[in-house]
mmCIF file of C-alpha atoms in Angstrom:
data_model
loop_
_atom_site.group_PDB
_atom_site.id
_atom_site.type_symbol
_atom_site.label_atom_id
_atom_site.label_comp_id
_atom_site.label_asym_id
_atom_site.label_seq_id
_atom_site.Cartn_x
_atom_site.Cartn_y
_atom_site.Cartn_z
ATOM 1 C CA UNK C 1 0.000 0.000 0.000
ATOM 2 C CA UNK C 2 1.322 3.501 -0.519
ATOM 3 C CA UNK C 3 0.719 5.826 2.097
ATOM 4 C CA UNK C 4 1.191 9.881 1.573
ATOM 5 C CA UNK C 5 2.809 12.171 4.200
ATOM 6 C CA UNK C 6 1.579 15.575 3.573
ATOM 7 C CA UNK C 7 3.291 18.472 5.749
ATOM 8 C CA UNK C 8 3.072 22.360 5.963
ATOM 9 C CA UNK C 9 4.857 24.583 7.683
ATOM 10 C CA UNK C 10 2.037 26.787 8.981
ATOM 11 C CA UNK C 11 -2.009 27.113 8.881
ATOM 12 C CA UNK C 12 -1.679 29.899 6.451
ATOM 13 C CA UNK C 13 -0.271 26.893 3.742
ATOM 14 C CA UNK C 14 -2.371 24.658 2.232
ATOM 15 C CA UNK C 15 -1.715 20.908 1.845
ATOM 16 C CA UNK C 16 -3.586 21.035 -1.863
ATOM 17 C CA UNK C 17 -0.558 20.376 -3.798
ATOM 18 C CA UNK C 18 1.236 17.993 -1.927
ATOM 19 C CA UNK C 19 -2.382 16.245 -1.674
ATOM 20 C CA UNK C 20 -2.697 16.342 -5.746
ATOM 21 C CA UNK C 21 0.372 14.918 -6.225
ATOM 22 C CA UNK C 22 0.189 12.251 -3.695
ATOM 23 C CA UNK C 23 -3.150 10.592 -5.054
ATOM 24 C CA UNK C 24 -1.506 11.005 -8.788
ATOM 25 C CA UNK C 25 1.585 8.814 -7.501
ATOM 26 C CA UNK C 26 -1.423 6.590 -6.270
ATOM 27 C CA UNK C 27 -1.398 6.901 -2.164
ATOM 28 C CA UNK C 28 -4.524 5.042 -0.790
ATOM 29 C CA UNK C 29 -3.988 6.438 2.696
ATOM 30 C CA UNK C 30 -2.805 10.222 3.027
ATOM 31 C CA UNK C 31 -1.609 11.893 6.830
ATOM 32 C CA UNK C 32 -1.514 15.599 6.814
ATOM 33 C CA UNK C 33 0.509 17.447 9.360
ATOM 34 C CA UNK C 34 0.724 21.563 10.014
ATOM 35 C CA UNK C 35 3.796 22.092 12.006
ATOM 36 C CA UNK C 36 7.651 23.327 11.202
ATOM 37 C CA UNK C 37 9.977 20.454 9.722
ATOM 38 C CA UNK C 38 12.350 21.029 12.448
ATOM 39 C CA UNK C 39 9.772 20.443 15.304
ATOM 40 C CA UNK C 40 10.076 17.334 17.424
ATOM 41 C CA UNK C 41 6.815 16.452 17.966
ATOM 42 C CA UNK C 42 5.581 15.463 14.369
ATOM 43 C CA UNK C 43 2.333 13.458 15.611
ATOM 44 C CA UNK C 44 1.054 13.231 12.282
ATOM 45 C CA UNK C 45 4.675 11.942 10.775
ATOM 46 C CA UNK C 46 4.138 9.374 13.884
ATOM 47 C CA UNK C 47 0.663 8.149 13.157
ATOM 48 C CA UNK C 48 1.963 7.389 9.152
ATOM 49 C CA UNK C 49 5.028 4.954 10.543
ATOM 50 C CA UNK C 50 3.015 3.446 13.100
ATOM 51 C CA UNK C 51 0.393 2.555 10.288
ATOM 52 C CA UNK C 52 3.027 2.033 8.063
ATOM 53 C CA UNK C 53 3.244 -2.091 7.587
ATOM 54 C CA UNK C 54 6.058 -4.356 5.642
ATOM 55 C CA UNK C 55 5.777 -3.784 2.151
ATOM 56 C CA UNK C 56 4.038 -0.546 2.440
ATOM 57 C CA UNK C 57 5.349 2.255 0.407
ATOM 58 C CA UNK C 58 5.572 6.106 2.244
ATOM 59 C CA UNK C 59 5.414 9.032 -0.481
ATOM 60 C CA UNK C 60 6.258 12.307 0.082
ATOM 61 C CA UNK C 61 6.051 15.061 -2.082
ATOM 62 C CA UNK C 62 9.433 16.178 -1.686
ATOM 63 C CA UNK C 63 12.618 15.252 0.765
ATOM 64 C CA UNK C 64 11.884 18.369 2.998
ATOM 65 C CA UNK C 65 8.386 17.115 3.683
ATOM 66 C CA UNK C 66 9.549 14.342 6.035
ATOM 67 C CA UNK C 67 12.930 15.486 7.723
ATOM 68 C CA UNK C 68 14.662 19.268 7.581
ATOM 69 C CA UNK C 69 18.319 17.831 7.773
ATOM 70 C CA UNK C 70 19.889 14.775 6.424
ATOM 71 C CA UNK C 71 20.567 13.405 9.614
ATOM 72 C CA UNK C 72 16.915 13.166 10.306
ATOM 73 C CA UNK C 73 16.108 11.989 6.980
ATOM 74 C CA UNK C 74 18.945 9.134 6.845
ATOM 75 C CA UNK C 75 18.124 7.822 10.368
ATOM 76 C CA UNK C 76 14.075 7.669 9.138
ATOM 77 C CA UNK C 77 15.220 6.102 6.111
ATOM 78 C CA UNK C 78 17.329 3.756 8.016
ATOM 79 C CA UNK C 79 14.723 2.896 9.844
ATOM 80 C CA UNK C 80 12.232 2.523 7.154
ATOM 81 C CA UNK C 81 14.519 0.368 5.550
ATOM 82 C CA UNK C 82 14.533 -1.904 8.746
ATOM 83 C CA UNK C 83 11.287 -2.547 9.076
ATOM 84 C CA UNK C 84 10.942 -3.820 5.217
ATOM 85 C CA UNK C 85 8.954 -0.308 4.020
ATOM 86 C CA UNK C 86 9.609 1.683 1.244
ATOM 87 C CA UNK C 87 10.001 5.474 0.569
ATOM 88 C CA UNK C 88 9.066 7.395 -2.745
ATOM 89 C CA UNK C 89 10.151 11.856 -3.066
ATOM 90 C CA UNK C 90 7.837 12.358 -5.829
ATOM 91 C CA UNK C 91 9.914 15.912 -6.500
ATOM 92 C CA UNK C 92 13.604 14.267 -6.237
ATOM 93 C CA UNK C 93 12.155 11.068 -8.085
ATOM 94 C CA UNK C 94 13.519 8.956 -5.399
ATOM 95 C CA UNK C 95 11.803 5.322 -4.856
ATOM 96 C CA UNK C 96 14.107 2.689 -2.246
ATOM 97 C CA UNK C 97 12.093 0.348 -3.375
ATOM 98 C CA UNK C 98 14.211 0.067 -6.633
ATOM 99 C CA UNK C 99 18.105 -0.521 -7.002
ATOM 100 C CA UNK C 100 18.725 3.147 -8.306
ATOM 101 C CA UNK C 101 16.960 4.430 -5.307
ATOM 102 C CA UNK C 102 18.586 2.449 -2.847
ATOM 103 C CA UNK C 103 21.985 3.759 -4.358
ATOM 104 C CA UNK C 104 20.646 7.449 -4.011
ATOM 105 C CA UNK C 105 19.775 6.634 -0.149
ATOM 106 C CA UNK C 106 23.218 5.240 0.710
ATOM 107 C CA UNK C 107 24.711 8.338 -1.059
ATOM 108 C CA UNK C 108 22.283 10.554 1.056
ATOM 109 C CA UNK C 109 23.743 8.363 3.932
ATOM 110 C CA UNK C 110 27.413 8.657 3.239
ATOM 111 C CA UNK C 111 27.010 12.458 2.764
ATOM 112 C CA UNK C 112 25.630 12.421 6.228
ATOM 113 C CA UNK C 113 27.926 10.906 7.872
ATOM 114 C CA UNK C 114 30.337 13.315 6.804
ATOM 115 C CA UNK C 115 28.559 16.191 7.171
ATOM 116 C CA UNK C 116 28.255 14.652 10.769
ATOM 117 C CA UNK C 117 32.381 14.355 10.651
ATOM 118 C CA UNK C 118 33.317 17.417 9.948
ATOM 119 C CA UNK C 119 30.932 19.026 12.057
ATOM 120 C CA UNK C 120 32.632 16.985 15.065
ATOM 121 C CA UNK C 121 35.994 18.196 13.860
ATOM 122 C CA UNK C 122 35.274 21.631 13.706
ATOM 123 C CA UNK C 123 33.729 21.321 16.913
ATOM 124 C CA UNK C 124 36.609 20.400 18.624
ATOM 125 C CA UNK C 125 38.901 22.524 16.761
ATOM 126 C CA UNK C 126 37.102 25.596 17.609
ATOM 127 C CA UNK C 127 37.138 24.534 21.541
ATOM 128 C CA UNK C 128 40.409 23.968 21.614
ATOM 129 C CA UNK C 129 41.303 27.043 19.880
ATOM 130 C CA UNK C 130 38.952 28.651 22.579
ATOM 131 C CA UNK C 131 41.070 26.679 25.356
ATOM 132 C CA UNK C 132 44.490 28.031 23.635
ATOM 133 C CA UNK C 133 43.021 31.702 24.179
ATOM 134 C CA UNK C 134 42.045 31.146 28.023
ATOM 135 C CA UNK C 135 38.780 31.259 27.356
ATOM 136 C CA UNK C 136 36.668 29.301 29.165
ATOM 137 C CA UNK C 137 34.108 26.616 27.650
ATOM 138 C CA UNK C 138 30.549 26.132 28.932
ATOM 139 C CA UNK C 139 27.805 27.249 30.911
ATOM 140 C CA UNK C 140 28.746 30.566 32.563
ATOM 141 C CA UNK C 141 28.906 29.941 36.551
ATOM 142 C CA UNK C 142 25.471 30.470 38.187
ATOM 143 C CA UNK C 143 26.775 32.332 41.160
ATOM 144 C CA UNK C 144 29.480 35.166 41.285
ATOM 145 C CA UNK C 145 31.652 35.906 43.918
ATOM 146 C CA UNK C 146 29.795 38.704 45.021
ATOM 147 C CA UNK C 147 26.600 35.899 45.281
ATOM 148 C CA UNK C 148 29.075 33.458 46.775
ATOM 149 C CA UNK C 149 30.044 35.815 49.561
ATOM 150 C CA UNK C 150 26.072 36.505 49.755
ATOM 151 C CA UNK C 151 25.621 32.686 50.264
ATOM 152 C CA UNK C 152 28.449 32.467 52.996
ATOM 153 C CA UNK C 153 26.871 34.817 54.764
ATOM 154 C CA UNK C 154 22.922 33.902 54.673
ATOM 155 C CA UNK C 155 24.179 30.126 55.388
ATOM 156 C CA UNK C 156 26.077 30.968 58.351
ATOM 157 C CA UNK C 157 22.398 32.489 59.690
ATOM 158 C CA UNK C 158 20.987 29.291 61.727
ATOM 159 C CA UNK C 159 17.212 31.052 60.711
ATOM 160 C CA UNK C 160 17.779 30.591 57.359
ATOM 161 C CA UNK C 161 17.152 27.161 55.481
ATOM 162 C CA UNK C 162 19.312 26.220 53.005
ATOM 163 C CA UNK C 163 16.454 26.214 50.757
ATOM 164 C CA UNK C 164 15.492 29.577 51.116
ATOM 165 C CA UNK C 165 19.038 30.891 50.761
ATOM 166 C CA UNK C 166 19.062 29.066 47.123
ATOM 167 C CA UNK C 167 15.784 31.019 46.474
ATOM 168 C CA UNK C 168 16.413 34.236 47.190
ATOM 169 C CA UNK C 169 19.635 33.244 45.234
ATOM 170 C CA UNK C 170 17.435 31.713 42.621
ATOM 171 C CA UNK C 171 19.346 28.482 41.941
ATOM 172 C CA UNK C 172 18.597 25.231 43.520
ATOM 173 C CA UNK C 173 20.083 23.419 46.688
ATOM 174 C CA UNK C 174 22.520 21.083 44.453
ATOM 175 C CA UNK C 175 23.841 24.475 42.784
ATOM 176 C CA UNK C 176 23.920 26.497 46.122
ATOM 177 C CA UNK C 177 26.081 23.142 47.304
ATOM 178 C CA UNK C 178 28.367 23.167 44.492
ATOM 179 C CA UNK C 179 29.391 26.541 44.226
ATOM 180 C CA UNK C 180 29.806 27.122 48.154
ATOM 181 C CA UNK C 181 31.930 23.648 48.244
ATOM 182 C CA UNK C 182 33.942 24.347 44.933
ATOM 183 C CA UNK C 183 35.082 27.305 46.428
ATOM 184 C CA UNK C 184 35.652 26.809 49.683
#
């Protein structure tokens, strides 16, 4: 059976062509979602692989409509592929469910995994070009000295919880903790 995935960004769009195109390609089954591609909660996208069955076909309109980067896209693929269901991009004429398609996917895959490479390398080269500099990498701290010596001083009251010393601090206990211990 091929099933159509139909997504817009917002309710202003219309799902018409997408919709057109998917009954052409012959989709007996269409889900239609309104949400951003890069949002994590695709219900819509969830409810079409959870009907989705071995030997089923998904169709999309065009690679965009089911994942906004090719990491997403690869690992849905990948786990399309898995569970013995096809895939069909009506726009990028892409169908895994021949030989040429299944080329174009692992392509699509190997490009991913580099992009995924050298976004790892320049990662770390740009942290430890950061290091070289003195700078230092990560969350700022959530207390400064001034706050620290503000802590000292409300904790050595005996009429003050600890709790209520993170609060008017706004942090929580385990922070308060950390920062009064790390520093003596």
């Amino acid at each position: 059976m091929k099933i159509g995935y139909s997504r817009v960004s917002t309710s202003d769009q219309k799902h018409d062509l997408q919709v057109d195109a998917l009954k052409r390609a012959g989709c007996e089954r269409l889900f239609e979602e309104t949400c951003s591609g890069a949002s994590n909660s695709r219900p819509e996208l969830d409810a079409t692989l959870a009907f989705s069955r071995e030997g089923d076909t998904i169709v999309v309109w065009k690679l965009d409509r089911l994942a906004r980067s090719m990491r997403r896209l690869v690992d849905t693929l990948d786990a399309l592929r898995i569970r013995g269901i096809g895939f069909q991009s009506l726009t990028e004429n892409i169908d895994t469910t021949s030989a040429s398609g299944m080329l174009s996917m692992h392509i699509f895959g190997a490009l991913a995994e580099f992009e995924r490479g050298l976004i790892r390398e320049r990662t770390s080269e740009g942290i430890n070009a950061a290091r070289a500099r003195g700078r230092r990498i990560g969350r700022p701290p959530a207390l400064n000295e001034n706050d620290l010596r503000v802590a000292r001083a409300m904790l050595s009251d005996q009429s003050l919880s600890k709790r209520e010393v993170a609060c008017r601090l706004n942090v929580s206990v385990a922070t308060l903790y950390r920062h009064v211990v790390q520093t003596g």
